[in-house]
Each structure stands twice: as structure tokens, then as C-alpha cells.
mmCIF file of C-alpha atoms and ligand atoms in Angstrom:
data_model
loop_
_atom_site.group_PDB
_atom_site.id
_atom_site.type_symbol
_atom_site.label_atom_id
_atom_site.label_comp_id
_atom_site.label_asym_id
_atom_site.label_seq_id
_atom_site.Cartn_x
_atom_site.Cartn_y
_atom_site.Cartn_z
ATOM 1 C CA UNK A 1 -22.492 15.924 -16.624
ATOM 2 C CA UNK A 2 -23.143 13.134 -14.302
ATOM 3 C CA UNK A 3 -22.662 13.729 -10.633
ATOM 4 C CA UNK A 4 -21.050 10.943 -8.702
ATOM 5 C CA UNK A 5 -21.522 10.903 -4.965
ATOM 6 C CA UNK A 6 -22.213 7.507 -4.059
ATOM 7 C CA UNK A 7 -18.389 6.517 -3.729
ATOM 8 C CA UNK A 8 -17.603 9.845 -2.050
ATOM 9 C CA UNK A 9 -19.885 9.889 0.864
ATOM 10 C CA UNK A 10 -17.205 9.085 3.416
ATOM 11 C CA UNK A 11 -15.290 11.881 2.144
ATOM 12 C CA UNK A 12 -18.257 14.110 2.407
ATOM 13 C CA UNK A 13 -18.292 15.816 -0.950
ATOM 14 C CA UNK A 14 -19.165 14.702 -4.647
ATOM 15 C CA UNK A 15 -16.908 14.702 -7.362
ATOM 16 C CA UNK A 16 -18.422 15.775 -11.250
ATOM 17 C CA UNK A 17 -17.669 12.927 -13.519
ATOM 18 C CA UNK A 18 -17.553 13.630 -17.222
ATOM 19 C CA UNK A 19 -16.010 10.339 -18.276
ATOM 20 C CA UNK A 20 -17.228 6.810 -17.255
ATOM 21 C CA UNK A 21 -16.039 3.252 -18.441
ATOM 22 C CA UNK A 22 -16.908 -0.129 -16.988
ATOM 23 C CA UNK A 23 -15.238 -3.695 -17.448
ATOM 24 C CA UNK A 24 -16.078 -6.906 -15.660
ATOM 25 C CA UNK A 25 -13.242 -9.209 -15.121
ATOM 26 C CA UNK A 26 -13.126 -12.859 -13.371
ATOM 27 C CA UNK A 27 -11.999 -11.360 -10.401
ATOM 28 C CA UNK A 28 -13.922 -7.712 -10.159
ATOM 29 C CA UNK A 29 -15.982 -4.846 -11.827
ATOM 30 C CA UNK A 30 -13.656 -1.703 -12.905
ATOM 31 C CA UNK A 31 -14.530 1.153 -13.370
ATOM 32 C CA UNK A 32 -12.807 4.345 -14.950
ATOM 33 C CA UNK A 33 -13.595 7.678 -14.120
ATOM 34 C CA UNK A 34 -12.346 10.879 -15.253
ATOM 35 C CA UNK A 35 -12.962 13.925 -13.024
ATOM 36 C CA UNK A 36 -11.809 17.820 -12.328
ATOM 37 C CA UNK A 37 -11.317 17.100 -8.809
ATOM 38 C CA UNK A 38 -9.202 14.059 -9.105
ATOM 39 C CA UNK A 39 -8.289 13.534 -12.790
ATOM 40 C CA UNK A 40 -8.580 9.916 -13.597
ATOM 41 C CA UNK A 41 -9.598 7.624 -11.037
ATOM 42 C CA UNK A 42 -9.729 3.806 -10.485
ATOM 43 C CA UNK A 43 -12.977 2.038 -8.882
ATOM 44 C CA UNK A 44 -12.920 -1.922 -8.185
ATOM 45 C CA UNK A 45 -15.777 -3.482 -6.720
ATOM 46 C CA UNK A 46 -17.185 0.426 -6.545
ATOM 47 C CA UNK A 47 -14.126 1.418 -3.932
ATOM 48 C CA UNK A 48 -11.757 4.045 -5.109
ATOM 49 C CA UNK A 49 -7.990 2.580 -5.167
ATOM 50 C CA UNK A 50 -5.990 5.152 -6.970
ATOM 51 C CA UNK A 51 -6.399 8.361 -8.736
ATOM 52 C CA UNK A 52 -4.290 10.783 -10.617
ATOM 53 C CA UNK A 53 -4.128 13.761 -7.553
ATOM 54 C CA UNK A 54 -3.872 11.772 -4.497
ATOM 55 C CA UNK A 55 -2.409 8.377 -4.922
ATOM 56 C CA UNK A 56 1.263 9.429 -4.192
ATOM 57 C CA UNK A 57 0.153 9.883 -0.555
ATOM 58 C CA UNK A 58 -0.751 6.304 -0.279
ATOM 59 C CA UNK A 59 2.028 4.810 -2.662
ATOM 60 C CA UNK A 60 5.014 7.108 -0.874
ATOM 61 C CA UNK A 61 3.137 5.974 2.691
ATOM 62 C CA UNK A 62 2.741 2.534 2.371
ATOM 63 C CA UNK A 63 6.980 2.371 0.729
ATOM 64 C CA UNK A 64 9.001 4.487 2.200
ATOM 65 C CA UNK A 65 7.525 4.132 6.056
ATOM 66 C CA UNK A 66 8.860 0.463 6.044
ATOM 67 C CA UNK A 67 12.054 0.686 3.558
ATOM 68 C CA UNK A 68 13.877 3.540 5.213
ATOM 69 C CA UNK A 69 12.869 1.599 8.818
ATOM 70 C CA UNK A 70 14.307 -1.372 7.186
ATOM 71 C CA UNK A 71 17.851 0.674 6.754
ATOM 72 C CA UNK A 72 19.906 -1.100 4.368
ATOM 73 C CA UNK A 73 19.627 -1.787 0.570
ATOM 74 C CA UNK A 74 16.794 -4.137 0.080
ATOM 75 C CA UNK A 75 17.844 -7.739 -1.801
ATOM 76 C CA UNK A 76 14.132 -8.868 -3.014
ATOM 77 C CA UNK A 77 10.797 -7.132 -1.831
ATOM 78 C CA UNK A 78 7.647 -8.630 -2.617
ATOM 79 C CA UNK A 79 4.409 -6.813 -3.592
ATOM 80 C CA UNK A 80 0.876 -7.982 -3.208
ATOM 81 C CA UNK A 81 -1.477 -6.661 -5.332
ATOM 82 C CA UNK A 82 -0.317 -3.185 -6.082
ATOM 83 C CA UNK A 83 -1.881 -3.788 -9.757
ATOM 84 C CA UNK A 84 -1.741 0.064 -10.592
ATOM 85 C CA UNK A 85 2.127 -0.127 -10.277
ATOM 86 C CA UNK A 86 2.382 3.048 -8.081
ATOM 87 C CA UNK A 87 3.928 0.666 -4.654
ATOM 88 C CA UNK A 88 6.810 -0.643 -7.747
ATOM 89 C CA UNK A 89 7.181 3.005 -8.693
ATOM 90 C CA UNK A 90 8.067 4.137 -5.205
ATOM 91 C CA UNK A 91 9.824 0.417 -4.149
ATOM 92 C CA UNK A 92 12.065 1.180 -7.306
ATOM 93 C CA UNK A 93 13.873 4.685 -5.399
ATOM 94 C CA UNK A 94 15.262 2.191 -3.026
ATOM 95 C CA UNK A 95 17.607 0.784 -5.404
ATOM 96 C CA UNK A 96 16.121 -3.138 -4.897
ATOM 97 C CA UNK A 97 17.807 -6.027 -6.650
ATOM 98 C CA UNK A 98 14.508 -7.389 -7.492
ATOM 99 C CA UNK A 99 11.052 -6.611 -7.462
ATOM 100 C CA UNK A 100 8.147 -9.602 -6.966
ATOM 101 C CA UNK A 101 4.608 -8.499 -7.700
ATOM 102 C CA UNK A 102 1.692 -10.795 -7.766
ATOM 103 C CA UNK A 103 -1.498 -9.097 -8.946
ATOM 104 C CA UNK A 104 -4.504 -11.725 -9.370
ATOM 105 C CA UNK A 105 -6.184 -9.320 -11.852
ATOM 106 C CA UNK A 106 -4.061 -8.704 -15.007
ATOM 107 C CA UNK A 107 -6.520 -6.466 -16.520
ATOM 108 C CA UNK A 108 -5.940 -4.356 -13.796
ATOM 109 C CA UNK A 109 -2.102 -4.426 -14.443
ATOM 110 C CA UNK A 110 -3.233 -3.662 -18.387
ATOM 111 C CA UNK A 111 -5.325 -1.044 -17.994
ATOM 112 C CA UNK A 112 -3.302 0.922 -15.455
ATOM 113 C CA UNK A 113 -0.038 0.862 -17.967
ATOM 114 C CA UNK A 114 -2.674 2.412 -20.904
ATOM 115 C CA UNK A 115 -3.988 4.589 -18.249
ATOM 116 C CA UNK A 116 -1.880 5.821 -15.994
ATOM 117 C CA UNK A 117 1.032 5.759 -17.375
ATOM 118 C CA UNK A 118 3.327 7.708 -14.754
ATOM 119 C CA UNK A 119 1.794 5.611 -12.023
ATOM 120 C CA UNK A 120 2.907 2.159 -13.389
ATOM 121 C CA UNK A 121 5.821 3.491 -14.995
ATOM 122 C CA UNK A 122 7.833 0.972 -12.929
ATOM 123 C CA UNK A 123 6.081 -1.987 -13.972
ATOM 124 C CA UNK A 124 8.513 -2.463 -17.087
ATOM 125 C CA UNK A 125 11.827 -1.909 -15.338
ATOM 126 C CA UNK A 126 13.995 -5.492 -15.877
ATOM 127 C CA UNK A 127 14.089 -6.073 -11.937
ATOM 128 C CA UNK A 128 10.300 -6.239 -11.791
ATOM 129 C CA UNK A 129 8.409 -9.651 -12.324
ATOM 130 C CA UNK A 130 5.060 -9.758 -12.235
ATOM 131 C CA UNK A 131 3.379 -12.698 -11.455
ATOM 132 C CA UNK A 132 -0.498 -12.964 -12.146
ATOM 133 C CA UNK A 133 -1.787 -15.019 -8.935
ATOM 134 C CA UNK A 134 -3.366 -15.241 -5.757
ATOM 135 C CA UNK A 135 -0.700 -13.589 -3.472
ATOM 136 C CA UNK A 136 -2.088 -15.746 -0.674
ATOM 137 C CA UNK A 137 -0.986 -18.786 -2.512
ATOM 138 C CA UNK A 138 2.480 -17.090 -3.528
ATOM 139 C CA UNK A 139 4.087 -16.791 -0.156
ATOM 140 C CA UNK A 140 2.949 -19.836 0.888
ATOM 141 C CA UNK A 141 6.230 -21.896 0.040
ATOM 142 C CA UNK A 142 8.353 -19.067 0.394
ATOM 143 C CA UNK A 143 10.481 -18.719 3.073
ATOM 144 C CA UNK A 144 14.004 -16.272 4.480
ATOM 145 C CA UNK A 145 13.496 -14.962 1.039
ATOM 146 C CA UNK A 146 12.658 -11.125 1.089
ATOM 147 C CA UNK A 147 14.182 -7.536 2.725
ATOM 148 C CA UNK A 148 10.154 -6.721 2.904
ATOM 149 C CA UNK A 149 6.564 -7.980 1.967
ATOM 150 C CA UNK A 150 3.933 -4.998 1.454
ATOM 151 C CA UNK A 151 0.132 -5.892 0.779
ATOM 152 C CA UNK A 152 -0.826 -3.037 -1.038
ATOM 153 C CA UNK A 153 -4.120 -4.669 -1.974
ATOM 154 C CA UNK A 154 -8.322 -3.589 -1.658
ATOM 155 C CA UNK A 155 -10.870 -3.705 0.794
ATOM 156 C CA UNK A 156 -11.346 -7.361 2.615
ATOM 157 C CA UNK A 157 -14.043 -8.366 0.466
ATOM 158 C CA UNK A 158 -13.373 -10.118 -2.624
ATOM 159 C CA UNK A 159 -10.524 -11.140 -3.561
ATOM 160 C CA UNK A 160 -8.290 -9.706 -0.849
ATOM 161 C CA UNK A 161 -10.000 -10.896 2.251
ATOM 162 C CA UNK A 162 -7.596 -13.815 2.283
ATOM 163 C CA UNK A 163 -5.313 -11.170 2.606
ATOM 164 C CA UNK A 164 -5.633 -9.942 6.265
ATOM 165 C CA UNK A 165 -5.859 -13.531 7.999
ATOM 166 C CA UNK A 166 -3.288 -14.672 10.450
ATOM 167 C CA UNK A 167 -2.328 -17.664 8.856
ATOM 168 C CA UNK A 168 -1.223 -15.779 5.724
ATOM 169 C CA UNK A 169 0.356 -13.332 8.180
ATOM 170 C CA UNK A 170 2.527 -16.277 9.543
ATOM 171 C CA UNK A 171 3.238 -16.924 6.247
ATOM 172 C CA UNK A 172 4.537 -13.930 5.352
ATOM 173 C CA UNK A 173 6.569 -13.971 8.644
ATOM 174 C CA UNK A 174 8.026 -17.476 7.099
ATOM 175 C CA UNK A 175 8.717 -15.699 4.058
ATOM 176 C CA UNK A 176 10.615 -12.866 5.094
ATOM 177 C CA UNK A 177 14.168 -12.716 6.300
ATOM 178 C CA UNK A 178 14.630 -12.688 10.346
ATOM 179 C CA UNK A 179 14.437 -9.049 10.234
ATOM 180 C CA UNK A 180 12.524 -7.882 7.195
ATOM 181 C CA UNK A 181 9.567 -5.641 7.289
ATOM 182 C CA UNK A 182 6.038 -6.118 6.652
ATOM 183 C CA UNK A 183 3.836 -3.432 5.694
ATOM 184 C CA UNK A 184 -0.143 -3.746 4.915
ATOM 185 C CA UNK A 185 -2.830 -0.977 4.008
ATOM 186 C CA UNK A 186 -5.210 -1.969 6.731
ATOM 187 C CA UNK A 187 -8.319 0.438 5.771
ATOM 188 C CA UNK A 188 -10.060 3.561 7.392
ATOM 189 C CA UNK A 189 -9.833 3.611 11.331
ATOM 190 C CA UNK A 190 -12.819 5.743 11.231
ATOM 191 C CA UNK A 191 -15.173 4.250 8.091
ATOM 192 C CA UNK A 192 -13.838 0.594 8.571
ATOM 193 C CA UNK A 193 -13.275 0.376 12.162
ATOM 194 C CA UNK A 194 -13.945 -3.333 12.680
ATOM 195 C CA UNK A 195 -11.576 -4.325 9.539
ATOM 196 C CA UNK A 196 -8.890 -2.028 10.647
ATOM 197 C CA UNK A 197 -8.709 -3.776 14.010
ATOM 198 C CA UNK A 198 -9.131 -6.975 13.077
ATOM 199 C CA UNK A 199 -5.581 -6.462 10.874
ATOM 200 C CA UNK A 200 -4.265 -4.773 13.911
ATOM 201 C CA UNK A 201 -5.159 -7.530 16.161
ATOM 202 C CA UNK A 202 -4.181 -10.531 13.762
ATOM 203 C CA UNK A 203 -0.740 -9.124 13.326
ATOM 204 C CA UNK A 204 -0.211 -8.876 16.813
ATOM 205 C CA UNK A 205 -0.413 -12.669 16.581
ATOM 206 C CA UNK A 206 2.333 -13.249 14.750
ATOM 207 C CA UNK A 207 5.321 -10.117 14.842
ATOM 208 C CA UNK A 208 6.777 -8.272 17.817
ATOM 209 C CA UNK A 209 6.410 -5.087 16.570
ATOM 210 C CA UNK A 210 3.214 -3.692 14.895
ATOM 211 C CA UNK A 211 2.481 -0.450 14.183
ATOM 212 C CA UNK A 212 -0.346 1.475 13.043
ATOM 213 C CA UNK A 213 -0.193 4.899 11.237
ATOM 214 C CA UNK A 214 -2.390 7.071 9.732
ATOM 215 C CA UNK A 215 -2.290 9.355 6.356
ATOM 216 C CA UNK A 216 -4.900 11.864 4.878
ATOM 217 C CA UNK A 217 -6.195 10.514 1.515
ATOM 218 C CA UNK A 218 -8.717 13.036 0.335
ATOM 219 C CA UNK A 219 -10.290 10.662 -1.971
ATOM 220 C CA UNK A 220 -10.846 7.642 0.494
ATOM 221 C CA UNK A 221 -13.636 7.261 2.630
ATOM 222 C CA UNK A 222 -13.549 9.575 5.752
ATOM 223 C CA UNK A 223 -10.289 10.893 4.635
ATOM 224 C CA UNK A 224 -8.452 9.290 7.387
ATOM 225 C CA UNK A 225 -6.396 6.217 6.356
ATOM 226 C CA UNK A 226 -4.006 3.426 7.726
ATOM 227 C CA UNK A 227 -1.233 1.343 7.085
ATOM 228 C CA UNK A 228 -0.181 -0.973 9.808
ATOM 229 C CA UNK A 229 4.103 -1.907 9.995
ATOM 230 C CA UNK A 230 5.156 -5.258 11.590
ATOM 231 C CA UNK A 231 8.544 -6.792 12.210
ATOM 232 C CA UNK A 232 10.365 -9.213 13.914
ATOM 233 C CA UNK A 233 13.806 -7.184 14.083
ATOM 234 C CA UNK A 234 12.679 -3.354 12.808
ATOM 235 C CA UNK A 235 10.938 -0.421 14.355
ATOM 236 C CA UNK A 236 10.322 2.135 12.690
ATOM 237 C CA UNK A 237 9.736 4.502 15.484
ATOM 238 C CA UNK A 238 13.927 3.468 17.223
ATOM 239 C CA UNK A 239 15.479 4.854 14.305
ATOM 240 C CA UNK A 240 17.061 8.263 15.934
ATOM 241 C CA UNK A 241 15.943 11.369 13.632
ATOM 242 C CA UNK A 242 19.559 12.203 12.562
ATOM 243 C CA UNK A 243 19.930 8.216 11.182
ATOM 244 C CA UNK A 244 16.642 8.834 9.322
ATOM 245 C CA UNK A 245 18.168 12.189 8.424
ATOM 246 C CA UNK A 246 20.177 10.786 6.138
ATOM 247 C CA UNK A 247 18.634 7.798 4.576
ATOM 248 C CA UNK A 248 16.160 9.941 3.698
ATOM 249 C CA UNK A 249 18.919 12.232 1.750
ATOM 250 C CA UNK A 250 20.774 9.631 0.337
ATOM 251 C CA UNK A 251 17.149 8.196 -2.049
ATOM 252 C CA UNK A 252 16.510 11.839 -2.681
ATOM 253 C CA UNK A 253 20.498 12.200 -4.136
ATOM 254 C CA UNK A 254 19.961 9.030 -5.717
ATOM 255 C CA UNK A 255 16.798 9.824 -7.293
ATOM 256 C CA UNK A 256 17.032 13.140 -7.652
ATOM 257 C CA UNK A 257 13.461 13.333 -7.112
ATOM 258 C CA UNK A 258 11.740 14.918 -3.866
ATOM 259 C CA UNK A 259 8.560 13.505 -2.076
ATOM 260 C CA UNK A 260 5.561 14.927 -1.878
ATOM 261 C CA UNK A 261 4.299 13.815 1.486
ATOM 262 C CA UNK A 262 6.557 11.928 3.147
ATOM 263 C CA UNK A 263 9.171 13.639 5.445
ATOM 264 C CA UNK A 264 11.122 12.946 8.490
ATOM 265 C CA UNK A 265 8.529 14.751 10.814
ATOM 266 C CA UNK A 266 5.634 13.009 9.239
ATOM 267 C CA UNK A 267 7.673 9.355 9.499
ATOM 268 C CA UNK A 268 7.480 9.876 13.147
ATOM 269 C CA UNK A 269 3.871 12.090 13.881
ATOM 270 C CA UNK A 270 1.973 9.615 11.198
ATOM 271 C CA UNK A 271 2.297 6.911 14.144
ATOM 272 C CA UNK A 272 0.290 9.437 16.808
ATOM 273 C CA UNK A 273 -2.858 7.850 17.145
ATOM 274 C CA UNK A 274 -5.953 9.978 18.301
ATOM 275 C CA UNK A 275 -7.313 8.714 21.698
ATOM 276 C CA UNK A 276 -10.282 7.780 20.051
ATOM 277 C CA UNK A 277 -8.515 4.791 18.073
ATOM 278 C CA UNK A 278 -6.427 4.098 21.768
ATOM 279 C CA UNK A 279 -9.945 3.588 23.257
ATOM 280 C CA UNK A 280 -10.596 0.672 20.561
ATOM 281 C CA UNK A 281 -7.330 -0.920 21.386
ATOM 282 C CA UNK A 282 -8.462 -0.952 25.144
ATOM 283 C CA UNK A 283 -11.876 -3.136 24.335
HETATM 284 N N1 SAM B 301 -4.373 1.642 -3.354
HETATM 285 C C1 SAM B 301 -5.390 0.680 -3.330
HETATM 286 C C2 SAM B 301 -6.343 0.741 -2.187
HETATM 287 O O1 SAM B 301 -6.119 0.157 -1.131
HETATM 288 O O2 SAM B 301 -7.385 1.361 -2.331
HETATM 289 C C3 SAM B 301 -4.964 -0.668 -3.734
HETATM 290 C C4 SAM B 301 -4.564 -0.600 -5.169
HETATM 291 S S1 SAM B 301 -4.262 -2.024 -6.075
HETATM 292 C C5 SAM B 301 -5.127 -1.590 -7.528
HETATM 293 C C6 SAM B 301 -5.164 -3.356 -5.359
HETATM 294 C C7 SAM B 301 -4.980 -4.623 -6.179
HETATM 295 O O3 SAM B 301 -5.012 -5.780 -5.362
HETATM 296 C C8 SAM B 301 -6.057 -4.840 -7.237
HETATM 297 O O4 SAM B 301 -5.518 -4.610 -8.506
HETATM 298 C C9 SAM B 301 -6.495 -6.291 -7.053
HETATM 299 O O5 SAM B 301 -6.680 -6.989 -8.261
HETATM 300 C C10 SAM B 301 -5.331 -6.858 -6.241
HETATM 301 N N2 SAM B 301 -5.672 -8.030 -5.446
HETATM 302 C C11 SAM B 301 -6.809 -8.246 -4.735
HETATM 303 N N3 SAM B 301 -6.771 -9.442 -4.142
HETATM 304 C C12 SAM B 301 -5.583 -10.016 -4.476
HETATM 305 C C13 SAM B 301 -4.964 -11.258 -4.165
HETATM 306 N N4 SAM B 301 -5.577 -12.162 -3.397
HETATM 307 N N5 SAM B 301 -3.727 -11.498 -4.677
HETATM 308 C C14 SAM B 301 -3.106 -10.593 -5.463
HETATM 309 N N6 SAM B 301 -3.651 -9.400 -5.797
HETATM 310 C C15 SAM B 301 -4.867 -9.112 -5.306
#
């Protein structure tokens, strides 16, 4: 049995890996692991992006935080990147009209659907369309089009560092209506420091409202993770409790499916930010 450590050293512990498979593609190297700890799990570029036991703390994070601030049934949302399908899975309990998702890397898209079937289990519904491009060059002509635009894409190297600029942020601004939301993963406060504030800092260029808020993703480096919300109209931290209350009932009804980390306490507490992070703000 190998022992793989290298990817988990932010984490602090290694994982035992008794199934490895590797594919290059134009875009990046995967890799496929399967694992106790974390059944399968999904490497690009050698960072971990998804894996069987922890992903639906990232994928119910990075949707529901913005589409229950967003408060009304979304039109069109637009995903960016998201190749596993687990952002369309969760998107999907909100009852869109239509889903957009660009994905540059269609293998990605392929393999996840063999793979992880559960995960991308959204990708066929007949509102989804996926489109197999640059999502920087996507929203560049769009504009007043969608409810919300989430980036749910990987580290800003390769091909998502045109991802986290802020001209495609204005972009994205242009391509939303006056008061959609905007959601991005922006990376590990604590592992990525400097990439996490840059996001912060370019967004704060170009929306009124930006907000920062953490999640615990066992499998990510350091454990500690971010998304960062920005609006021109929304906040997610004005919508009263009792409000929240009940969107929050009316997708479980709907669904009839609970979540698994997201809750009306952790909606609010995820945006506490350890003094620490405040300090960085302050430079
Ligand atoms: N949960 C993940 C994380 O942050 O660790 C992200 C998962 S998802 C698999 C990331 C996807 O973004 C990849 O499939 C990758 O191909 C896609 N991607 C990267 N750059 C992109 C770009 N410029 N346009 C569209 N998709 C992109």
C-alpha cells in the first residue's frame, strides 16, 4: 500500500492510497485516488478538489451561502468551472430555470460522471448546459443576464488564475443582474494567505459588498477554507434569522433532502473571521 502524504501536509496527516490513476489532458494532470479516509478523491495539477467524504461541505458552502442571500427563485445562474458537477447538484435544490456551466476541461466533466456518480448527478438534468470553455472568455459579452455567477474553480495557477483578476470581476459585475450575487472559492486564509487576499482585495474593486467566510474542509490544506460573497444589491449577513428561517425550510420541503453542513447558525458564524485574518486586512 502506497502512502500518500505529499498532498496532505497542510492538513497534517497522510492518507493510505490503495488505488492510483493518472491522465494528462491539454489543460492539466489528473489524478484518481482511492482511499479509506476519503473514498475516492480528485487531484488536478497535484491539489485535491473533491472527494467522496468531504466535498458536500464545499459544494453546500459555496451554493447555498449566496442563493438563500439572494432570496427569490433564481432565473439563470452561471457556473465556472465546477467540472465535478457537485456546485450543479446543490444549484439544482434552488429550483433555477437554467443552469450555465463552463468547464475548460471536459475530461474532467467525463471522468467525474464515470466516477462520481452522485456528485455530478446534476450534470444531465435538461436545465443544465454545459459549455466546454474558458469561463473568462464566457462572461465577457454577457451582460444583466444572471440571478448569480459562482467560480467554483482551482487554485490560481493554471488555468484558473485568469479567474481571480479584477477585470474579469467587472465582468462578472456586467454580467449579472443589478442585484445578483457573486460567489468565488478564494483558497486557504491560512496556507494561501497572499492568494486569498489578493481575491479579497480585487473584489473590493468592483462590488459594494464582499464578504469573506470560512468552512472546515478536512481534506484541504490547513483545513481552514474560504469563499468570498460580493454584491451590488445582497448581503448575506441583513437577512434577519426568522427570513432565513424559512427559505431555508421551504428548499428542504422542496427537496425533501436535509444538509449536511449548512444551517442557519453556521450561515451567519461562517462570516466570523479570527483576528488573525482582521490583522491582514489592516496591512
Ligand atoms: N472544489 C474544487 C476546489 O477548489 O478545490 C474545484 C473543483 S472543480 C473540479 C474546478 C474546475 O475548474 C476544474 O475542473 C478545472 O478544469 C476548471 N477550470 C479551471 N480553470 C478554468 C477556466 N478558466 N474556465 C473554466 N473552468 C476552469
Amino acid at each position: 500500500m502506497l502512502r500518500f502524504t505529499e498532498m496532505f501536509n497542510g492538513a497534517g496527516f497522510a492518507v493510505d492510497v490503495y488505488g492510483a490513476r493518472k491522465y494528462s489532458t491539454p489543460f492539466q494532470e489528473i489524478m484518481l485516488l482511492e482511499t479509506e479516509a476519503f473514498g475516492k478523491i480528485l487531484v488536478l495539477d497535484g491539489a485535491v478538489q473533491t472527494t467522496d467524504r468531504d466535498e458536500f461541505v464545499y459544494h453546500e458552502m459555496i451554493v447555498h451561502v449566496p442563493l438563500l442571500t439572494l432570496g427569490r427563485k433564481p432565473e439563470k445562474i452561471l457556473v465556472i468551472g465546477g467540472g465535478d458537477g457537485g456546485t450543479v447538484r446543490e444549484v439544482l435544490k434552488h429550483d433555477p430555470e437554467r443552469v450555465d456551466m463552463v468547464e475548460i476541461d471536459r475530461e474532467v466533466v467525463e471522468l467525474c460522471k464515470r466516477e462520481f456518480p452522485e456528485i455530478s448527478s446534476g450534470l444531465s438534468d435538461e436545465r443544465v448546459s454545459i459549455y466546454y470553455e474558458d469561463g473568462r472568455e464566457f462572461v465577457r459579452d454577457k451582460e444583466n443576464e444572471y440571478d448569480a455567477i459562482i467560480v467554483d474553480c482551482s487554485d490560481p495557477t493554471g488555468p484558473s488564475a485568469v479567474l481571480f483578476s479584477k477585470d474579469f470581476y467587472e465582468d462578472v459585475k456586467r454580467a449579472l443582474k443589478e442585484d445578483g450575487v457573486f460567489v468565488t472559492q478564494s483558497e486557504s486564509p491560512f496556507a494561501q494567505r497572499k492568494e486569498f487576499l489578493m481575491i479579497v482585495s480585487n473584489l473590493t474593486k468592483v462590488f459594494s459588498t464582499v464578504r469573506p467566510y470560512l468552512v472546515f474542509i478536512p481534506s484541504y490544506p490547513s483545513g481552514m477554507w474560504s469563499f468570498t460573497f460580493a454584491s451590488n444589491g445582497k448581503d448575506p449577513l441583513t437577512v434577519s434569522p426568522e427570513e432565513l428561517s424559512e427559505r431555508i425550510k421551504d428548499v428542504v420541503r422542496r427537496t425533501s433532502s436535509k444538509f449536511k453542513y449548512y444551517n442557519l447558525e453556521i450561515h451567519y458564524g461562517a462570516f466570523a473571521i479570527p483576528n488573525f485574518i482582521i490583522d491582514e486586512f489592516k496591512k
